[in-house]
Amino acid sequence: MELEGKVSLVTGASRGIGKAIALKLASFGARVAVNYVAIEASNKVDADNLVESITRLGGEAMSVEADIRDSEAAQAMVEQVNDKWSKIDILVNNAGINRDTLLLRMSDNAWDDVINTNLRGAYLCTKFALRSMMRQEWGRIISISSVAGIVGNTGQSNYAASKGGLIAFTKSVAREMGSRNITVNAVAPGYIITGMTDKLPSETREAMLAMIPLQRFGQPEDVAELVAFLASERAGYITGQVITIDGGVFP
Ligand code: NAP
């Protein structure tokens, strides 16, 4: 229960990696705000089900709706968490989308949607959540980047730019916040089995598997373990780092 007493906010937590992170932080004793975006009615149901699961396991959680691209919504989300639990200790910038296509075929919307969700969304949530962390002189910001943000990827110039931007953002905010005892790190997953990767054609999946030294795709729980470590006291001297978690593809 090493996160007992801590308050966390995980964006895009109703499914996939975000859901695994929310469950892991709760299992370590943190209270968890589960962010979802109400694009479909089922998203609220998923978020509320997760809150119920955490509560049943003896944890404390709340669901909070916000489209993180929207400045007012992101601010209201942070205020809702602060109103309920009086602080935020841990922010996980997890929400993200992809709109993959080759650059020459890319629409402006596909570019803007991905940058606005993955980069602007993280910027907004970080800016608003930092206020509480600065007051208490303790905080953890962990952003989910991607190996695509380090090495690039064909068909993902928008996604890779957003995730590379997130890395540069992480390193900069880590420098700004070091004196406040707030650590700011990014994790860069490779191929993790979620709704995002389910969409890929089976030939692409097989080709990717052949490149992984550990000979399996990652599970959301693999990423959640790393995030929980970075959120803990044990990681108190790690900041401005990007930690790859990809089964050994890019050593
Ligand atoms: P996922 O299953 O598609 O989940 C993404 C989550 O983000 C969903 O809950 C989604 O909500 C939420 N979201 C999207 N736009 C949002 C917005 N505007 N406001 C609030 N929430 C929003 O994807 P995942 O695989 O778990 O990915 C989680 C993170 O890991 C992403 O940042 C992704 O880029 C990164 N990542 C994933 C992989 C991988 O292999 N899966 C690899 C590297 C990095 P809805 O349910 O409404 O869509």
PDB file of C-alpha atoms and ligand atoms in Angstrom:
ATOM      1  CA  MET A   1       0.000   0.000   0.000  1.00  0.00           C
ATOM      2  CA  GLU A   2       2.849   2.359  -0.745  1.00  0.00           C
ATOM      3  CA  LEU A   3       0.563   4.920  -2.392  1.00  0.00           C
ATOM      4  CA  GLU A   4      -1.830   5.113   0.544  1.00  0.00           C
ATOM      5  CA  GLY A   5      -3.043   8.685   1.062  1.00  0.00           C
ATOM      6  CA  LYS A   6      -2.110   9.732  -2.474  1.00  0.00           C
ATOM      7  CA  VAL A   7      -4.666  11.103  -4.948  1.00  0.00           C
ATOM      8  CA  SER A   8      -4.231  10.208  -8.605  1.00  0.00           C
ATOM      9  CA  LEU A   9      -5.891  11.271 -11.840  1.00  0.00           C
ATOM     10  CA  VAL A  10      -5.601   9.000 -14.882  1.00  0.00           C
ATOM     11  CA  THR A  11      -6.821  10.372 -18.223  1.00  0.00           C
ATOM     12  CA  GLY A  12      -8.553   8.047 -20.688  1.00  0.00           C
ATOM     13  CA  ALA A  13      -8.890   5.427 -17.975  1.00  0.00           C
ATOM     14  CA  SER A  14     -12.109   3.673 -18.928  1.00  0.00           C
ATOM     15  CA  ARG A  15     -10.257   1.011 -20.948  1.00  0.00           C
ATOM     16  CA  GLY A  16      -6.906  -0.232 -22.240  1.00  0.00           C
ATOM     17  CA  ILE A  17      -3.663   0.883 -20.601  1.00  0.00           C
ATOM     18  CA  GLY A  18      -5.385   3.653 -18.607  1.00  0.00           C
ATOM     19  CA  LYS A  19      -7.736   1.165 -16.976  1.00  0.00           C
ATOM     20  CA  ALA A  20      -4.819  -1.105 -15.989  1.00  0.00           C
ATOM     21  CA  ILE A  21      -2.983   1.910 -14.536  1.00  0.00           C
ATOM     22  CA  ALA A  22      -6.037   2.977 -12.529  1.00  0.00           C
ATOM     23  CA  LEU A  23      -6.413  -0.540 -11.100  1.00  0.00           C
ATOM     24  CA  LYS A  24      -2.716  -0.777 -10.266  1.00  0.00           C
ATOM     25  CA  LEU A  25      -2.564   2.618  -8.526  1.00  0.00           C
ATOM     26  CA  ALA A  26      -5.683   1.665  -6.536  1.00  0.00           C
ATOM     27  CA  SER A  27      -4.134  -1.681  -5.578  1.00  0.00           C
ATOM     28  CA  PHE A  28      -1.194   0.283  -4.110  1.00  0.00           C
ATOM     29  CA  GLY A  29      -3.641   2.326  -2.019  1.00  0.00           C
ATOM     30  CA  ALA A  30      -4.045   5.513  -4.088  1.00  0.00           C
ATOM     31  CA  ARG A  31      -7.431   7.146  -4.564  1.00  0.00           C
ATOM     32  CA  VAL A  32      -8.091   7.220  -8.306  1.00  0.00           C
ATOM     33  CA  ALA A  33     -10.005   9.675 -10.481  1.00  0.00           C
ATOM     34  CA  VAL A  34     -10.978   7.810 -13.641  1.00  0.00           C
ATOM     35  CA  ASN A  35     -11.272  10.251 -16.550  1.00  0.00           C
ATOM     36  CA  TYR A  36     -13.421   9.374 -19.541  1.00  0.00           C
ATOM     37  CA  VAL A  37     -14.818  11.314 -22.479  1.00  0.00           C
ATOM     38  CA  ALA A  38     -18.544  11.044 -23.090  1.00  0.00           C
ATOM     39  CA  ILE A  39     -18.396  10.461 -26.842  1.00  0.00           C
ATOM     40  CA  GLU A  40     -20.576   7.375 -26.458  1.00  0.00           C
ATOM     41  CA  ALA A  41     -22.890   6.451 -23.560  1.00  0.00           C
ATOM     42  CA  SER A  42     -20.886   3.242 -23.103  1.00  0.00           C
ATOM     43  CA  ASN A  43     -17.798   5.271 -22.079  1.00  0.00           C
ATOM     44  CA  LYS A  44     -19.535   6.470 -18.909  1.00  0.00           C
ATOM     45  CA  VAL A  45     -20.696   2.922 -18.198  1.00  0.00           C
ATOM     46  CA  ASP A  46     -17.108   1.629 -18.594  1.00  0.00           C
ATOM     47  CA  ALA A  47     -15.733   4.335 -16.275  1.00  0.00           C
ATOM     48  CA  ASP A  48     -18.455   3.747 -13.670  1.00  0.00           C
ATOM     49  CA  ASN A  49     -17.861  -0.021 -13.823  1.00  0.00           C
ATOM     50  CA  LEU A  50     -14.168   0.551 -13.168  1.00  0.00           C
ATOM     51  CA  VAL A  51     -14.968   2.778 -10.183  1.00  0.00           C
ATOM     52  CA  GLU A  52     -17.232   0.019  -8.885  1.00  0.00           C
ATOM     53  CA  SER A  53     -14.501  -2.636  -9.355  1.00  0.00           C
ATOM     54  CA  ILE A  54     -11.980  -0.506  -7.452  1.00  0.00           C
ATOM     55  CA  THR A  55     -14.493   0.126  -4.664  1.00  0.00           C
ATOM     56  CA  ARG A  56     -15.327  -3.578  -4.429  1.00  0.00           C
ATOM     57  CA  LEU A  57     -11.610  -4.294  -4.012  1.00  0.00           C
ATOM     58  CA  GLY A  58     -11.528  -1.916  -1.033  1.00  0.00           C
ATOM     59  CA  GLY A  59     -10.175   1.143  -2.880  1.00  0.00           C
ATOM     60  CA  GLU A  60     -11.558   4.634  -3.456  1.00  0.00           C
ATOM     61  CA  ALA A  61     -12.342   5.987  -6.918  1.00  0.00           C
ATOM     62  CA  MET A  62     -14.477   8.509  -8.771  1.00  0.00           C
ATOM     63  CA  SER A  63     -15.269   8.918 -12.465  1.00  0.00           C
ATOM     64  CA  VAL A  64     -14.821  12.324 -14.033  1.00  0.00           C
ATOM     65  CA  GLU A  65     -15.930  13.300 -17.522  1.00  0.00           C
ATOM     66  CA  ALA A  66     -13.777  15.601 -19.655  1.00  0.00           C
ATOM     67  CA  ASP A  67     -12.593  15.914 -23.207  1.00  0.00           C
ATOM     68  CA  ILE A  68      -8.968  16.701 -22.432  1.00  0.00           C
ATOM     69  CA  ARG A  69      -8.581  18.699 -25.663  1.00  0.00           C
ATOM     70  CA  ASP A  70     -10.856  21.343 -24.175  1.00  0.00           C
ATOM     71  CA  SER A  71      -9.151  23.754 -21.768  1.00  0.00           C
ATOM     72  CA  GLU A  72     -12.295  24.522 -19.736  1.00  0.00           C
ATOM     73  CA  ALA A  73     -13.196  20.838 -19.461  1.00  0.00           C
ATOM     74  CA  ALA A  74      -9.674  19.875 -18.371  1.00  0.00           C
ATOM     75  CA  GLN A  75      -9.670  22.611 -15.735  1.00  0.00           C
ATOM     76  CA  ALA A  76     -13.129  21.606 -14.471  1.00  0.00           C
ATOM     77  CA  MET A  77     -11.974  17.971 -14.223  1.00  0.00           C
ATOM     78  CA  VAL A  78      -8.990  18.917 -12.072  1.00  0.00           C
ATOM     79  CA  GLU A  79     -11.234  21.131  -9.900  1.00  0.00           C
ATOM     80  CA  GLN A  80     -13.692  18.259  -9.415  1.00  0.00           C
ATOM     81  CA  VAL A  81     -10.911  16.018  -8.117  1.00  0.00           C
ATOM     82  CA  ASN A  82      -9.546  18.799  -5.888  1.00  0.00           C
ATOM     83  CA  ASP A  83     -13.063  19.479  -4.543  1.00  0.00           C
ATOM     84  CA  LYS A  84     -13.541  15.838  -3.584  1.00  0.00           C
ATOM     85  CA  TRP A  85     -10.094  14.936  -2.290  1.00  0.00           C
ATOM     86  CA  SER A  86      -8.476  18.386  -1.681  1.00  0.00           C
ATOM     87  CA  LYS A  87      -5.362  17.665  -3.777  1.00  0.00           C
ATOM     88  CA  ILE A  88      -3.790  15.809  -6.692  1.00  0.00           C
ATOM     89  CA  ASP A  89      -0.492  13.993  -6.126  1.00  0.00           C
ATOM     90  CA  ILE A  90      -0.195  11.887  -9.260  1.00  0.00           C
ATOM     91  CA  LEU A  91      -1.249  12.732 -12.818  1.00  0.00           C
ATOM     92  CA  VAL A  92      -1.037  10.094 -15.525  1.00  0.00           C
ATOM     93  CA  ASN A  93      -1.401  11.573 -19.019  1.00  0.00           C
ATOM     94  CA  ASN A  94      -2.610   8.412 -20.694  1.00  0.00           C
ATOM     95  CA  ALA A  95      -5.458   9.428 -23.038  1.00  0.00           C
ATOM     96  CA  GLY A  96      -4.375   9.175 -26.638  1.00  0.00           C
ATOM     97  CA  ILE A  97      -5.564   8.405 -30.130  1.00  0.00           C
ATOM     98  CA  ASN A  98      -4.071   7.490 -33.480  1.00  0.00           C
ATOM     99  CA  ARG A  99      -5.230   8.341 -37.016  1.00  0.00           C
ATOM    100  CA  ASP A 100      -2.652   6.442 -39.046  1.00  0.00           C
ATOM    101  CA  THR A 101      -1.972   7.167 -42.699  1.00  0.00           C
ATOM    102  CA  LEU A 102       0.953   8.122 -44.910  1.00  0.00           C
ATOM    103  CA  LEU A 103       1.811  11.815 -44.736  1.00  0.00           C
ATOM    104  CA  LEU A 104       0.833  12.538 -48.362  1.00  0.00           C
ATOM    105  CA  ARG A 105      -2.667  11.201 -47.679  1.00  0.00           C
ATOM    106  CA  MET A 106      -3.064  12.823 -44.277  1.00  0.00           C
ATOM    107  CA  SER A 107      -5.972  15.199 -43.755  1.00  0.00           C
ATOM    108  CA  ASP A 108      -5.520  18.315 -41.658  1.00  0.00           C
ATOM    109  CA  ASN A 109      -8.161  16.907 -39.301  1.00  0.00           C
ATOM    110  CA  ALA A 110      -6.169  13.720 -38.748  1.00  0.00           C
ATOM    111  CA  TRP A 111      -3.118  15.815 -37.888  1.00  0.00           C
ATOM    112  CA  ASP A 112      -5.013  18.222 -35.594  1.00  0.00           C
ATOM    113  CA  ASP A 113      -7.035  15.533 -33.783  1.00  0.00           C
ATOM    114  CA  VAL A 114      -3.957  13.544 -32.850  1.00  0.00           C
ATOM    115  CA  ILE A 115      -1.839  16.541 -31.806  1.00  0.00           C
ATOM    116  CA  ASN A 116      -4.729  18.078 -29.852  1.00  0.00           C
ATOM    117  CA  THR A 117      -5.504  14.899 -27.927  1.00  0.00           C
ATOM    118  CA  ASN A 118      -2.023  13.506 -27.321  1.00  0.00           C
ATOM    119  CA  LEU A 119      -0.033  16.715 -26.853  1.00  0.00           C
ATOM    120  CA  ARG A 120      -2.385  19.615 -26.108  1.00  0.00           C
ATOM    121  CA  GLY A 121      -4.449  17.383 -23.778  1.00  0.00           C
ATOM    122  CA  ALA A 122      -1.360  16.439 -21.761  1.00  0.00           C
ATOM    123  CA  TYR A 123      -0.236  20.083 -21.664  1.00  0.00           C
ATOM    124  CA  LEU A 124      -3.620  21.233 -20.311  1.00  0.00           C
ATOM    125  CA  CYS A 125      -3.983  18.490 -17.690  1.00  0.00           C
ATOM    126  CA  THR A 126      -0.394  18.972 -16.512  1.00  0.00           C
ATOM    127  CA  LYS A 127      -0.753  22.738 -16.214  1.00  0.00           C
ATOM    128  CA  PHE A 128      -3.925  22.504 -14.134  1.00  0.00           C
ATOM    129  CA  ALA A 129      -2.839  19.549 -11.957  1.00  0.00           C
ATOM    130  CA  LEU A 130       0.527  21.155 -11.155  1.00  0.00           C
ATOM    131  CA  ARG A 131      -1.053  23.857  -8.983  1.00  0.00           C
ATOM    132  CA  SER A 132      -1.933  21.400  -6.225  1.00  0.00           C
ATOM    133  CA  MET A 133       1.432  19.622  -6.518  1.00  0.00           C
ATOM    134  CA  MET A 134       3.325  22.909  -6.240  1.00  0.00           C
ATOM    135  CA  ARG A 135       1.383  23.867  -3.088  1.00  0.00           C
ATOM    136  CA  GLN A 136       2.259  20.617  -1.353  1.00  0.00           C
ATOM    137  CA  GLU A 137       5.776  20.382  -2.827  1.00  0.00           C
ATOM    138  CA  TRP A 138       5.256  16.776  -3.918  1.00  0.00           C
ATOM    139  CA  GLY A 139       4.063  15.456  -7.230  1.00  0.00           C
ATOM    140  CA  ARG A 140       4.364  12.862  -9.944  1.00  0.00           C
ATOM    141  CA  ILE A 141       3.533  13.480 -13.607  1.00  0.00           C
ATOM    142  CA  ILE A 142       3.799  10.435 -15.840  1.00  0.00           C
ATOM    143  CA  SER A 143       2.948  10.669 -19.523  1.00  0.00           C
ATOM    144  CA  ILE A 144       2.374   7.735 -21.844  1.00  0.00           C
ATOM    145  CA  SER A 145       4.458   8.423 -24.920  1.00  0.00           C
ATOM    146  CA  SER A 146       5.411   5.700 -27.432  1.00  0.00           C
ATOM    147  CA  VAL A 147       8.456   4.186 -29.098  1.00  0.00           C
ATOM    148  CA  ALA A 148       7.075   5.900 -32.224  1.00  0.00           C
ATOM    149  CA  GLY A 149       7.915   9.200 -30.525  1.00  0.00           C
ATOM    150  CA  ILE A 150      11.573   8.123 -30.297  1.00  0.00           C
ATOM    151  CA  VAL A 151      12.265   6.260 -33.533  1.00  0.00           C
ATOM    152  CA  GLY A 152       9.318   7.393 -35.724  1.00  0.00           C
ATOM    153  CA  ASN A 153       7.035   5.100 -37.681  1.00  0.00           C
ATOM    154  CA  THR A 154       5.774   4.883 -41.245  1.00  0.00           C
ATOM    155  CA  GLY A 155       2.135   5.974 -41.398  1.00  0.00           C
ATOM    156  CA  GLN A 156       2.302   7.632 -37.987  1.00  0.00           C
ATOM    157  CA  SER A 157       3.908  11.026 -38.609  1.00  0.00           C
ATOM    158  CA  ASN A 158       1.118  12.768 -36.676  1.00  0.00           C
ATOM    159  CA  TYR A 159       1.167  10.243 -33.817  1.00  0.00           C
ATOM    160  CA  ALA A 160       4.984  10.127 -33.650  1.00  0.00           C
ATOM    161  CA  ALA A 161       5.158  13.950 -33.659  1.00  0.00           C
ATOM    162  CA  SER A 162       2.667  14.096 -30.776  1.00  0.00           C
ATOM    163  CA  LYS A 163       4.549  11.454 -28.768  1.00  0.00           C
ATOM    164  CA  GLY A 164       7.959  12.983 -29.517  1.00  0.00           C
ATOM    165  CA  GLY A 165       6.507  16.339 -28.469  1.00  0.00           C
ATOM    166  CA  LEU A 166       5.320  14.748 -25.245  1.00  0.00           C
ATOM    167  CA  ILE A 167       8.887  13.627 -24.526  1.00  0.00           C
ATOM    168  CA  ALA A 168      10.286  17.143 -25.071  1.00  0.00           C
ATOM    169  CA  PHE A 169       7.433  18.524 -22.937  1.00  0.00           C
ATOM    170  CA  THR A 170       8.270  16.017 -20.171  1.00  0.00           C
ATOM    171  CA  LYS A 171      11.951  16.939 -20.130  1.00  0.00           C
ATOM    172  CA  SER A 172      11.175  20.669 -20.042  1.00  0.00           C
ATOM    173  CA  VAL A 173       8.578  20.476 -17.256  1.00  0.00           C
ATOM    174  CA  ALA A 174      10.923  18.206 -15.266  1.00  0.00           C
ATOM    175  CA  ARG A 175      13.504  21.021 -15.335  1.00  0.00           C
ATOM    176  CA  GLU A 176      10.900  23.636 -14.346  1.00  0.00           C
ATOM    177  CA  MET A 177       9.505  21.571 -11.464  1.00  0.00           C
ATOM    178  CA  GLY A 178      12.610  19.966  -9.955  1.00  0.00           C
ATOM    179  CA  SER A 179      12.893  22.573  -7.204  1.00  0.00           C
ATOM    180  CA  ARG A 180       9.293  21.792  -6.131  1.00  0.00           C
ATOM    181  CA  ASN A 181       9.976  18.081  -5.576  1.00  0.00           C
ATOM    182  CA  ILE A 182       7.762  17.179  -8.547  1.00  0.00           C
ATOM    183  CA  THR A 183       9.077  14.482 -10.845  1.00  0.00           C
ATOM    184  CA  VAL A 184       8.030  14.402 -14.496  1.00  0.00           C
ATOM    185  CA  ASN A 185       8.672  11.308 -16.593  1.00  0.00           C
ATOM    186  CA  ALA A 186       7.435   9.549 -19.698  1.00  0.00           C
ATOM    187  CA  VAL A 187       7.073   5.896 -20.545  1.00  0.00           C
ATOM    188  CA  ALA A 188       7.361   4.762 -24.147  1.00  0.00           C
ATOM    189  CA  PRO A 189       5.515   1.495 -24.761  1.00  0.00           C
ATOM    190  CA  GLY A 190       6.024  -0.634 -27.842  1.00  0.00           C
ATOM    191  CA  TYR A 191       3.211  -2.921 -28.934  1.00  0.00           C
ATOM    192  CA  ILE A 192       0.669  -3.358 -26.119  1.00  0.00           C
ATOM    193  CA  ILE A 193      -2.501  -5.412 -26.613  1.00  0.00           C
ATOM    194  CA  THR A 194      -5.447  -2.956 -26.406  1.00  0.00           C
ATOM    195  CA  GLY A 195      -8.259  -1.597 -28.579  1.00  0.00           C
ATOM    196  CA  MET A 196      -5.675   0.642 -30.265  1.00  0.00           C
ATOM    197  CA  THR A 197      -3.580  -2.281 -31.550  1.00  0.00           C
ATOM    198  CA  ASP A 198      -6.545  -4.652 -32.169  1.00  0.00           C
ATOM    199  CA  LYS A 199      -7.267  -2.575 -35.278  1.00  0.00           C
ATOM    200  CA  LEU A 200      -3.982  -3.570 -36.984  1.00  0.00           C
ATOM    201  CA  PRO A 201      -4.029  -6.152 -39.805  1.00  0.00           C
ATOM    202  CA  SER A 202      -2.805  -9.637 -38.784  1.00  0.00           C
ATOM    203  CA  GLU A 203       0.228  -9.479 -41.171  1.00  0.00           C
ATOM    204  CA  THR A 204       1.421  -6.278 -39.435  1.00  0.00           C
ATOM    205  CA  ARG A 205       0.963  -7.938 -36.058  1.00  0.00           C
ATOM    206  CA  GLU A 206       2.969 -11.018 -37.087  1.00  0.00           C
ATOM    207  CA  ALA A 207       5.793  -8.868 -38.484  1.00  0.00           C
ATOM    208  CA  MET A 208       5.916  -6.913 -35.230  1.00  0.00           C
ATOM    209  CA  LEU A 209       5.962 -10.033 -33.070  1.00  0.00           C
ATOM    210  CA  ALA A 210       8.961 -11.343 -35.009  1.00  0.00           C
ATOM    211  CA  MET A 211      10.913  -8.235 -33.943  1.00  0.00           C
ATOM    212  CA  ILE A 212      10.307  -8.635 -30.192  1.00  0.00           C
ATOM    213  CA  PRO A 213      13.164 -10.388 -28.304  1.00  0.00           C
ATOM    214  CA  LEU A 214      10.823 -11.330 -25.435  1.00  0.00           C
ATOM    215  CA  GLN A 215       8.583 -13.011 -28.058  1.00  0.00           C
ATOM    216  CA  ARG A 216       5.276 -11.654 -26.830  1.00  0.00           C
ATOM    217  CA  PHE A 217       3.249  -8.478 -27.084  1.00  0.00           C
ATOM    218  CA  GLY A 218       3.012  -6.308 -23.997  1.00  0.00           C
ATOM    219  CA  GLN A 219      -0.010  -6.328 -21.714  1.00  0.00           C
ATOM    220  CA  PRO A 220      -1.531  -3.137 -20.256  1.00  0.00           C
ATOM    221  CA  GLU A 221      -0.451  -4.451 -16.817  1.00  0.00           C
ATOM    222  CA  ASP A 222       3.219  -4.365 -17.916  1.00  0.00           C
ATOM    223  CA  VAL A 223       2.918  -0.619 -18.475  1.00  0.00           C
ATOM    224  CA  ALA A 224       0.869  -0.161 -15.291  1.00  0.00           C
ATOM    225  CA  GLU A 225       3.668  -1.701 -13.166  1.00  0.00           C
ATOM    226  CA  LEU A 226       6.189   0.812 -14.509  1.00  0.00           C
ATOM    227  CA  VAL A 227       3.817   3.745 -14.010  1.00  0.00           C
ATOM    228  CA  ALA A 228       3.084   2.677 -10.414  1.00  0.00           C
ATOM    229  CA  PHE A 229       6.822   2.494  -9.724  1.00  0.00           C
ATOM    230  CA  LEU A 230       7.396   5.991 -11.164  1.00  0.00           C
ATOM    231  CA  ALA A 231       4.501   7.254  -9.006  1.00  0.00           C
ATOM    232  CA  SER A 232       6.024   5.842  -5.822  1.00  0.00           C
ATOM    233  CA  GLU A 233       8.504   7.277  -3.326  1.00  0.00           C
ATOM    234  CA  ARG A 234      11.015   4.719  -4.606  1.00  0.00           C
ATOM    235  CA  ALA A 235      11.299   6.666  -7.877  1.00  0.00           C
ATOM    236  CA  GLY A 236      11.891   9.992  -6.125  1.00  0.00           C
ATOM    237  CA  TYR A 237      15.294  10.617  -7.767  1.00  0.00           C
ATOM    238  CA  ILE A 238      14.128   9.892 -11.342  1.00  0.00           C
ATOM    239  CA  THR A 239      12.942  12.848 -13.401  1.00  0.00           C
ATOM    240  CA  GLY A 240      12.996  13.998 -17.020  1.00  0.00           C
ATOM    241  CA  GLN A 241      13.386  10.410 -18.195  1.00  0.00           C
ATOM    242  CA  VAL A 242      11.753   8.380 -20.944  1.00  0.00           C
ATOM    243  CA  ILE A 243      11.585   4.688 -20.129  1.00  0.00           C
ATOM    244  CA  THR A 244      10.961   2.333 -23.009  1.00  0.00           C
ATOM    245  CA  ILE A 245       8.835  -0.740 -22.345  1.00  0.00           C
ATOM    246  CA  ASP A 246       8.743  -2.738 -25.555  1.00  0.00           C
ATOM    247  CA  GLY A 247       9.990  -6.290 -24.919  1.00  0.00           C
ATOM    248  CA  GLY A 248      13.487  -5.328 -26.072  1.00  0.00           C
ATOM    249  CA  VAL A 249      12.866  -4.110 -29.640  1.00  0.00           C
ATOM    250  CA  PHE A 250      14.828  -0.876 -29.164  1.00  0.00           C
ATOM    251  CA  PRO A 251      17.510  -1.565 -26.553  1.00  0.00           C
TER     252      PRO A 251
HETATM  253  P1  NAP B   1      -7.168   2.831 -26.165  1.00  0.00           P
HETATM  254  O1  NAP B   1      -7.540   1.469 -25.691  1.00  0.00           O
HETATM  255  O2  NAP B   1      -7.636   3.317 -27.491  1.00  0.00           O
HETATM  256  O3  NAP B   1      -7.581   3.883 -25.022  1.00  0.00           O
HETATM  257  C1  NAP B   1      -7.373   5.251 -25.184  1.00  0.00           C
HETATM  258  C2  NAP B   1      -8.149   5.988 -24.125  1.00  0.00           C
HETATM  259  O4  NAP B   1      -8.006   7.405 -24.307  1.00  0.00           O
HETATM  260  C3  NAP B   1      -9.631   5.679 -24.188  1.00  0.00           C
HETATM  261  O5  NAP B   1     -10.139   5.520 -22.882  1.00  0.00           O
HETATM  262  C4  NAP B   1     -10.180   6.940 -24.840  1.00  0.00           C
HETATM  263  O6  NAP B   1     -11.526   7.209 -24.537  1.00  0.00           O
HETATM  264  C5  NAP B   1      -9.290   7.998 -24.237  1.00  0.00           C
HETATM  265  N1  NAP B   1      -9.409   9.256 -24.958  1.00  0.00           N
HETATM  266  C6  NAP B   1      -9.257   9.466 -26.297  1.00  0.00           C
HETATM  267  N2  NAP B   1      -9.480  10.771 -26.580  1.00  0.00           N
HETATM  268  C7  NAP B   1      -9.760  11.385 -25.399  1.00  0.00           C
HETATM  269  C8  NAP B   1     -10.091  12.721 -25.033  1.00  0.00           C
HETATM  270  N3  NAP B   1     -10.163  13.688 -25.944  1.00  0.00           N
HETATM  271  N4  NAP B   1     -10.333  12.996 -23.725  1.00  0.00           N
HETATM  272  C9  NAP B   1     -10.274  12.028 -22.783  1.00  0.00           C
HETATM  273  N5  NAP B   1      -9.982  10.747 -23.076  1.00  0.00           N
HETATM  274  C10 NAP B   1      -9.728  10.423 -24.369  1.00  0.00           C
HETATM  275  O7  NAP B   1      -5.602   2.999 -26.215  1.00  0.00           O
HETATM  276  P2  NAP B   1      -4.434   2.372 -25.329  1.00  0.00           P
HETATM  277  O8  NAP B   1      -3.728   1.425 -26.184  1.00  0.00           O
HETATM  278  O9  NAP B   1      -4.927   1.976 -24.004  1.00  0.00           O
HETATM  279  O10 NAP B   1      -3.510   3.678 -25.221  1.00  0.00           O
HETATM  280  C11 NAP B   1      -3.307   4.412 -24.027  1.00  0.00           C
HETATM  281  C12 NAP B   1      -2.114   5.338 -24.249  1.00  0.00           C
HETATM  282  O11 NAP B   1      -0.958   4.530 -24.515  1.00  0.00           O
HETATM  283  C13 NAP B   1      -2.272   6.248 -25.451  1.00  0.00           C
HETATM  284  O12 NAP B   1      -1.718   7.514 -25.172  1.00  0.00           O
HETATM  285  C14 NAP B   1      -1.461   5.547 -26.531  1.00  0.00           C
HETATM  286  O13 NAP B   1      -1.005   6.448 -27.507  1.00  0.00           O
HETATM  287  C15 NAP B   1      -0.352   4.977 -25.706  1.00  0.00           C
HETATM  288  N6  NAP B   1       0.341   3.852 -26.337  1.00  0.00           N
HETATM  289  C16 NAP B   1      -0.315   2.703 -26.641  1.00  0.00           C
HETATM  290  C17 NAP B   1       0.387   1.655 -27.244  1.00  0.00           C
HETATM  291  C18 NAP B   1      -0.266   0.345 -27.595  1.00  0.00           C
HETATM  292  O14 NAP B   1       0.415  -0.494 -28.218  1.00  0.00           O
HETATM  293  N7  NAP B   1      -1.499   0.114 -27.245  1.00  0.00           N
HETATM  294  C19 NAP B   1       1.744   1.802 -27.536  1.00  0.00           C
HETATM  295  C20 NAP B   1       2.382   3.010 -27.207  1.00  0.00           C
HETATM  296  C21 NAP B   1       1.669   4.015 -26.606  1.00  0.00           C
HETATM  297  P3  NAP B   1     -12.706   6.554 -25.474  1.00  0.00           P
HETATM  298  O15 NAP B   1     -13.039   5.279 -24.777  1.00  0.00           O
HETATM  299  O16 NAP B   1     -13.761   7.574 -25.423  1.00  0.00           O
HETATM  300  O17 NAP B   1     -12.178   6.377 -26.842  1.00  0.00           O
END
